[in-house]
Coordinates of C-alpha atoms in Angstrom, one line a residue:
S1 CA -36.6 -32.6 -57.4
L2 CA -33.6 -33.4 -55.1
A3 CA -31.2 -31.2 -57.1
N4 CA -33.5 -28.2 -57.7
H5 CA -35.8 -28.2 -54.7
G6 CA -33.7 -29.9 -52.0
C7 CA -36.1 -32.7 -51.2
L8 CA -38.4 -35.4 -52.5
I9 CA -41.9 -36.2 -51.0
V10 CA -42.6 -39.9 -50.9
D11 CA -46.1 -41.3 -50.6
M12 CA -45.7 -44.7 -49.1
T13 CA -49.2 -45.7 -49.9
D14 CA -48.6 -45.3 -53.7
G15 CA -51.9 -43.4 -54.0
D16 CA -53.8 -45.5 -51.5
K17 CA -52.8 -48.8 -53.1
T18 CA -51.1 -50.1 -50.0
S19 CA -51.2 -49.1 -46.3
A20 CA -48.7 -51.4 -44.6
D21 CA -45.8 -48.9 -44.4
A22 CA -48.1 -46.0 -43.4
I23 CA -49.5 -48.1 -40.5
K24 CA -45.9 -48.8 -39.3
M25 CA -45.2 -45.1 -39.4
S26 CA -48.5 -44.4 -37.6
N27 CA -47.3 -46.8 -34.8
M28 CA -44.0 -45.0 -34.7
W29 CA -45.7 -41.6 -34.3
E30 CA -47.8 -43.0 -31.4
T31 CA -44.6 -44.2 -29.7
T32 CA -42.9 -40.8 -30.2
T33 CA -45.9 -39.0 -28.8
N34 CA -46.0 -41.3 -25.8
F35 CA -42.3 -40.9 -25.2
F36 CA -42.4 -37.1 -25.0
D37 CA -45.7 -37.0 -23.1
K38 CA -44.1 -39.1 -20.3
I39 CA -40.8 -37.2 -20.0
T40 CA -42.4 -33.8 -20.4
N41 CA -45.0 -34.5 -17.7
D42 CA -42.5 -35.9 -15.3
E43 CA -38.9 -34.5 -15.7
T44 CA -37.5 -37.2 -13.3
V45 CA -38.3 -39.9 -15.9
A46 CA -35.7 -38.6 -18.3
N47 CA -33.1 -38.0 -15.6
S48 CA -33.5 -41.2 -13.8
I49 CA -34.1 -43.7 -16.6
L50 CA -32.5 -42.4 -19.8
P51 CA -28.7 -42.2 -20.3
P52 CA -27.5 -38.8 -21.3
M53 CA -26.3 -38.1 -24.8
Q54 CA -22.9 -39.8 -25.2
Q55 CA -20.7 -41.4 -27.8
A56 CA -22.1 -44.7 -29.1
E57 CA -19.6 -47.5 -28.4
G58 CA -18.3 -49.4 -31.3
V59 CA -19.5 -47.1 -34.1
G60 CA -16.0 -45.7 -34.9
S61 CA -16.8 -42.0 -34.9
S62 CA -16.7 -39.6 -32.0
H63 CA -19.6 -37.8 -33.6
A64 CA -22.0 -40.8 -33.4
M65 CA -24.1 -40.3 -30.3
V66 CA -26.8 -42.2 -28.4
G67 CA -29.0 -41.1 -25.5
Y68 CA -31.2 -38.2 -24.4
A69 CA -30.5 -34.4 -24.3
S70 CA -32.4 -31.2 -23.8
F71 CA -31.3 -27.8 -25.0
K72 CA -32.5 -24.1 -24.9
D73 CA -34.4 -24.5 -21.6
G74 CA -36.2 -27.5 -22.8
D75 CA -37.3 -26.0 -26.2
N76 CA -35.3 -28.7 -28.0
Q77 CA -35.4 -32.3 -26.8
F78 CA -33.7 -35.1 -28.5
M79 CA -33.6 -38.9 -28.1
E80 CA -30.9 -40.4 -30.3
T81 CA -31.5 -44.1 -30.9
R82 CA -29.6 -46.7 -32.9
I83 CA -30.0 -50.3 -34.0
R84 CA -27.9 -53.1 -32.5
R85 CA -26.7 -55.4 -35.4
S86 CA -26.7 -58.7 -33.5
D87 CA -30.4 -58.8 -32.8
G88 CA -31.9 -55.7 -34.4
K89 CA -33.0 -54.2 -31.1
L90 CA -33.3 -50.5 -30.3
L91 CA -30.6 -48.7 -28.3
P92 CA -30.4 -47.4 -25.7
E93 CA -32.3 -50.3 -24.1
E94 CA -33.7 -48.0 -21.5
T95 CA -36.1 -46.6 -24.1
S96 CA -38.3 -49.6 -23.7
S97 CA -38.8 -48.7 -20.0
I98 CA -40.7 -45.7 -21.2
V99 CA -42.4 -46.8 -24.4
G100 CA -42.6 -50.5 -23.8
E101 CA -41.3 -53.4 -26.0
D102 CA -44.0 -52.8 -28.6
G103 CA -43.1 -49.1 -28.7
S104 CA -39.4 -49.9 -29.2
Q105 CA -40.2 -52.4 -32.0
S106 CA -42.4 -49.8 -33.7
M107 CA -39.3 -47.5 -33.9
V108 CA -37.3 -50.4 -35.4
D109 CA -40.0 -51.2 -37.9
A110 CA -40.2 -47.5 -39.0
F111 CA -36.4 -47.3 -39.3
N112 CA -36.4 -50.3 -41.6
V113 CA -39.1 -48.8 -43.8
M114 CA -37.2 -45.5 -44.1
S115 CA -33.8 -47.0 -44.6
Q116 CA -35.0 -49.1 -47.5
I117 CA -36.6 -46.1 -49.2
G118 CA -33.5 -44.1 -48.6
K119 CA -31.3 -46.8 -50.1
D120 CA -33.5 -47.0 -53.2
I121 CA -33.2 -43.2 -53.8
V122 CA -29.4 -43.2 -53.3
R123 CA -29.1 -46.1 -55.7
I124 CA -31.1 -44.3 -58.4
V125 CA -29.2 -41.0 -58.0
T126 CA -25.8 -42.5 -57.9
A127 CA -26.4 -44.7 -61.0
A128 CA -27.9 -41.8 -62.9
S129 CA -24.9 -39.6 -62.1
S130 CA -22.5 -42.3 -63.2
V131 CA -24.3 -42.7 -66.5
E132 CA -24.3 -39.0 -67.1
A133 CA -20.5 -38.9 -66.4
D134 CA -19.9 -41.9 -68.8
A135 CA -18.1 -43.5 -65.9
F136 CA -18.6 -47.1 -67.1
V137 CA -18.4 -46.6 -70.9
T138 CA -15.7 -48.6 -72.6
V139 CA -15.6 -48.3 -76.4
G140 CA -15.8 -51.6 -78.2
S141 CA -16.8 -53.4 -75.0
V142 CA -19.7 -55.3 -76.6
V143 CA -17.9 -57.8 -78.8
S144 CA -19.4 -60.9 -80.4
Q145 CA -18.1 -63.6 -82.7
E146 CA -19.3 -64.2 -86.3
E147 CA -20.0 -67.7 -87.4
E148 CA -16.6 -67.8 -89.1
G149 CA -15.0 -67.0 -85.8
S150 CA -13.7 -63.5 -86.7
P151 CA -14.2 -60.8 -84.0
S152 CA -17.2 -58.5 -84.4
I153 CA -19.3 -55.8 -82.8
A154 CA -23.0 -56.3 -82.6
G155 CA -22.7 -59.1 -85.1
L156 CA -20.8 -57.0 -87.6
S157 CA -17.2 -57.1 -88.6
F158 CA -15.1 -54.2 -87.3
E159 CA -15.1 -52.7 -90.9
E160 CA -18.9 -53.1 -91.3
A161 CA -19.5 -51.7 -87.8
T162 CA -17.4 -48.6 -88.6
V163 CA -19.3 -48.1 -91.9
S164 CA -22.7 -48.5 -90.3
G165 CA -21.8 -46.1 -87.5
I166 CA -22.1 -48.6 -84.7
A167 CA -18.4 -48.2 -84.1
E168 CA -16.7 -45.0 -85.2
E169 CA -13.2 -44.9 -86.4
E170 CA -12.3 -42.2 -83.9
G171 CA -13.5 -44.4 -81.0
D172 CA -17.1 -43.3 -80.3
A173 CA -19.0 -45.6 -78.1
S174 CA -21.7 -47.7 -79.7
E175 CA -25.3 -47.9 -78.6
E176 CA -24.5 -51.4 -77.2
D177 CA -21.5 -49.9 -75.2
M178 CA -23.9 -47.3 -73.7
V179 CA -26.4 -49.9 -72.7
R180 CA -23.7 -52.0 -71.1
A181 CA -22.5 -48.9 -69.2
K182 CA -26.0 -48.2 -67.8
I183 CA -26.2 -51.8 -66.6
L184 CA -22.8 -51.6 -64.9
A185 CA -23.7 -48.2 -63.3
S186 CA -26.8 -49.7 -61.9
E187 CA -25.1 -52.8 -60.6
A188 CA -22.3 -50.7 -59.0
A189 CA -24.9 -48.4 -57.3
I190 CA -26.6 -51.5 -55.8
L191 CA -23.2 -52.6 -54.4
L192 CA -22.7 -49.1 -52.9
T193 CA -26.1 -49.1 -51.2
E194 CA -25.7 -52.7 -49.9
E195 CA -22.1 -52.5 -48.8
I196 CA -21.4 -49.0 -47.5
M197 CA -24.8 -47.6 -46.5
D198 CA -25.6 -48.5 -42.9
D199 CA -29.1 -49.9 -42.6
G200 CA -28.4 -51.4 -39.2
K201 CA -28.1 -55.0 -40.5
P202 CA -24.8 -57.0 -40.6
L203 CA -23.0 -56.8 -43.9
A204 CA -23.7 -60.1 -45.8
G205 CA -20.8 -61.8 -47.5
G206 CA -17.1 -61.0 -47.3
E207 CA -16.3 -59.3 -50.6
I208 CA -14.9 -56.1 -49.1
E209 CA -12.9 -55.2 -46.1
H210 CA -15.1 -54.0 -43.3
D211 CA -15.2 -53.6 -39.5
E212 CA -18.7 -52.3 -39.0
G213 CA -18.9 -52.6 -35.2
P214 CA -22.0 -53.7 -33.1
V215 CA -24.1 -50.6 -33.5
S216 CA -25.5 -48.8 -36.6
M217 CA -24.0 -45.5 -37.7
S218 CA -27.4 -44.3 -38.9
P219 CA -29.4 -42.8 -36.0
H220 CA -33.2 -42.7 -35.6
R221 CA -33.8 -39.5 -33.7
M222 CA -36.9 -38.5 -31.7
C223 CA -37.2 -34.7 -31.5
R224 CA -39.5 -32.3 -29.8
Y225 CA -39.4 -28.6 -30.7
S226 CA -41.3 -25.8 -29.0
N227 CA -40.9 -22.1 -28.2
N228 CA -42.6 -22.0 -24.8
N229 CA -44.5 -18.9 -26.0
K230 CA -41.3 -16.9 -26.2
S231 CA -42.4 -15.6 -29.6
S232 CA -45.8 -14.8 -31.1
W233 CA -47.5 -17.8 -32.7
K234 CA -48.4 -15.5 -35.6
K235 CA -44.8 -15.3 -36.7
A236 CA -42.6 -18.3 -37.4
S237 CA -39.6 -18.7 -35.0
E238 CA -36.4 -20.5 -36.1
I239 CA -35.7 -23.0 -33.4
F240 CA -33.1 -25.2 -35.1
G241 CA -30.8 -23.2 -37.5
A242 CA -30.0 -23.8 -41.1
H243 CA -27.6 -26.7 -41.8
T244 CA -26.8 -29.6 -44.0
D245 CA -26.4 -33.2 -42.8
T246 CA -23.5 -35.6 -43.1
S247 CA -25.6 -38.4 -44.5
F248 CA -26.5 -40.0 -47.8
V249 CA -30.0 -38.9 -47.2
T250 CA -32.0 -37.6 -44.2
I251 CA -35.5 -39.1 -44.1
V252 CA -38.1 -37.0 -42.2
P253 CA -41.5 -38.4 -41.7
A254 CA -44.1 -35.7 -42.4
A255 CA -45.3 -34.3 -39.1
K256 CA -48.7 -33.3 -38.0
V257 CA -47.3 -29.8 -37.0
S258 CA -45.3 -28.5 -40.0
G259 CA -42.1 -26.8 -39.4
L260 CA -39.4 -28.3 -41.6
E261 CA -38.1 -25.8 -44.1
V262 CA -35.8 -26.7 -47.0
F263 CA -34.0 -24.1 -49.1
D264 CA -35.3 -24.3 -52.6
E265 CA -32.3 -23.8 -54.9
D266 CA -34.5 -23.2 -57.9
S267 CA -36.7 -20.4 -56.4
L268 CA -34.1 -19.2 -53.9
Q269 CA -36.6 -19.3 -51.0
W270 CA -37.5 -21.5 -48.1
Y271 CA -40.0 -24.2 -48.9
R272 CA -42.2 -26.3 -46.5
P273 CA -42.6 -29.8 -48.0
E274 CA -45.1 -30.9 -45.2
L275 CA -47.6 -28.3 -46.4
N276 CA -47.4 -29.7 -49.9
A277 CA -47.8 -33.2 -48.5
R278 CA -51.0 -32.1 -46.7
K279 CA -52.4 -30.7 -49.9
H280 CA -51.7 -34.0 -51.7
A281 CA -53.4 -35.9 -48.9
K282 CA -56.5 -33.8 -49.2
T283 CA -56.7 -34.6 -53.0
L284 CA -56.5 -38.3 -52.3
D285 CA -58.8 -38.4 -49.2
P286 CA -60.8 -35.1 -49.0
K287 CA -63.2 -36.5 -46.4
G288 CA -60.5 -38.1 -44.2
N289 CA -61.9 -41.6 -44.6
M290 CA -58.4 -43.1 -44.1
D291 CA -58.0 -41.5 -40.7
E292 CA -59.3 -44.6 -38.9
Q293 CA -56.3 -46.5 -40.3
F294 CA -53.6 -43.9 -39.9
P295 CA -53.3 -40.0 -39.7
W296 CA -52.8 -38.2 -43.0
H297 CA -49.2 -37.4 -42.4
A298 CA -48.2 -41.0 -41.7
R299 CA -48.2 -41.8 -45.4
Y300 CA -45.5 -39.3 -46.3
L301 CA -41.7 -39.1 -46.0
I302 CA -39.6 -36.1 -46.8
V303 CA -36.2 -37.2 -48.2
M304 CA -33.4 -34.7 -48.3
P305 CA -30.0 -35.3 -49.8
G306 CA -27.0 -35.1 -47.5
E307 CA -23.3 -34.4 -48.0
L308 CA -22.4 -38.1 -48.8
L309 CA -25.0 -38.1 -51.7
Q310 CA -23.5 -34.9 -53.0
L311 CA -20.2 -36.8 -53.1
T312 CA -21.6 -39.9 -54.9
S313 CA -23.7 -37.8 -57.3
R314 CA -20.6 -35.9 -58.4
N315 CA -22.1 -32.7 -57.1
N316 CA -25.2 -33.1 -59.3
V317 CA -27.3 -33.2 -56.1
P318 CA -26.1 -30.7 -53.4
A319 CA -26.8 -31.4 -49.8
A320 CA -30.0 -29.8 -48.7
V321 CA -29.9 -26.7 -46.5
H322 CA -32.8 -27.0 -44.0
R323 CA -34.0 -25.7 -40.7
V324 CA -36.9 -26.1 -38.2
V325 CA -39.3 -23.3 -37.4
V326 CA -42.2 -23.2 -34.9
A327 CA -45.2 -21.2 -36.2
T328 CA -47.8 -22.3 -33.6
D329 CA -48.1 -22.7 -29.9
A330 CA -48.2 -26.5 -30.4
P331 CA -44.9 -28.3 -30.1
R332 CA -43.5 -30.0 -33.2
L333 CA -42.6 -33.7 -33.0
S334 CA -40.2 -35.2 -35.5
A335 CA -38.5 -38.6 -36.0
P336 CA -35.8 -38.4 -38.7
V337 CA -33.4 -41.1 -39.8
L338 CA -30.0 -40.0 -41.0
L339 CA -28.8 -42.7 -43.3
R340 CA -25.0 -42.7 -43.0
A341 CA -22.1 -44.9 -44.1
R342 CA -21.2 -48.3 -42.6
P343 CA -18.1 -48.0 -40.3
G344 CA -15.0 -49.8 -41.4
T345 CA -15.8 -49.7 -45.1
K346 CA -13.9 -47.7 -47.6
M347 CA -14.8 -45.5 -50.5
D348 CA -13.8 -47.4 -53.6
V349 CA -14.6 -45.2 -56.5
E350 CA -13.8 -47.7 -59.3
R351 CA -16.0 -50.3 -57.6
Y352 CA -19.0 -48.1 -57.0
M353 CA -18.7 -45.2 -59.5
G354 CA -16.6 -46.4 -62.4
S355 CA -13.4 -45.1 -64.0
L356 CA -11.2 -42.8 -62.0
E357 CA -10.7 -40.8 -65.2
N358 CA -14.3 -39.6 -64.9
A359 CA -14.1 -38.9 -61.2
D360 CA -14.1 -35.3 -59.9
D361 CA -11.5 -34.0 -57.5
L362 CA -13.6 -34.7 -54.4
L363 CA -14.1 -38.3 -55.4
L364 CA -10.4 -38.7 -56.1
E365 CA -9.6 -37.2 -52.7
S366 CA -11.9 -39.6 -50.9
N367 CA -10.9 -42.7 -52.8
G368 CA -9.6 -45.3 -50.4
M369 CA -10.6 -43.4 -47.3
R370 CA -12.6 -45.1 -44.5
M371 CA -16.2 -43.9 -44.5
E372 CA -16.0 -42.8 -40.9
A373 CA -13.0 -40.7 -41.7
I374 CA -15.0 -39.0 -44.5
H375 CA -17.8 -38.5 -42.1
D376 CA -15.6 -36.8 -39.5
A377 CA -13.8 -34.7 -42.2
L378 CA -17.2 -33.3 -43.2
Q379 CA -18.1 -32.1 -39.7
P380 CA -18.0 -28.3 -39.1
L381 CA -14.7 -27.1 -37.6
S382 CA -16.5 -26.4 -34.3
K383 CA -17.2 -30.1 -33.9
Q384 CA -13.8 -31.4 -34.9

């Protein structure tokens, strides 16, 4: 799905089996709506309370921002928030002056839900790509000892193993070697997600060199898109142009007003995942019985691969090209999380993705680089 269609739709209720995460997302949507209602109805609120969009201190990248900004005569409004590591609070602190402490906490709760789902997806993709590349395969790695003490493979002597086909004379990997490689690929992918993906929490343990700073590199962005009736509602108007993200994954909560379009590499056309999510919701709850607990769209996340996942997947999963269009006279609200790399950590290919002999040119070039340097190098030339 990620490789061919550019996105994955996640149902957080697992088919109505659990509602906890969907309720957290519903609370986040209420906060986002309240935020934009207040600053849209009173322009002085944004100007007098919220800090303007500016570089986030301590993140380590000049491209990491925090604060409020408005573009295109107010058509595009953005509030960039981040998590402070020391206490898990939402930054900028002025946000709570508009949405209250409970509102700020709802943003943090939603961020935690989305970041965990994003980490799980990156772990699976990275491990699968390493397995496909035989990055952790070592011929003859599964060696046991026979009762007499002579070395053996899978309980057979080397001569017996060769005859049986478990170990080939020309050096083919055995089934046990392949199983071991899958386990190592999975363990390495777990290390990658826990060590260099920035979920806003302090890095536990001291196994790797890091200087992550006090603020998360992964933003949680509140967005409001509108066209102010500048184009007919009967025709979709592109309001945020086609681009890819410098993230492992970008997680977009499905919105009430659809508008996210992802370029489908398989069909070579633009695809609206939120419309598909709506169809799925109607099959699960055709009468809307769950609406009292949460709106239909609060159960879904749209997960799109970013440029960093393209790197760790060895180009198996390209970064999704996506854009935002407005097709109605109603504004579109969005609240994506861009799950990025932890500042001060380094890309260690052998630690996270196995043998350098199986690494592609891009992985070899990034090996040993600090993750914020990789992030900055991936920015468009206009932003460098």
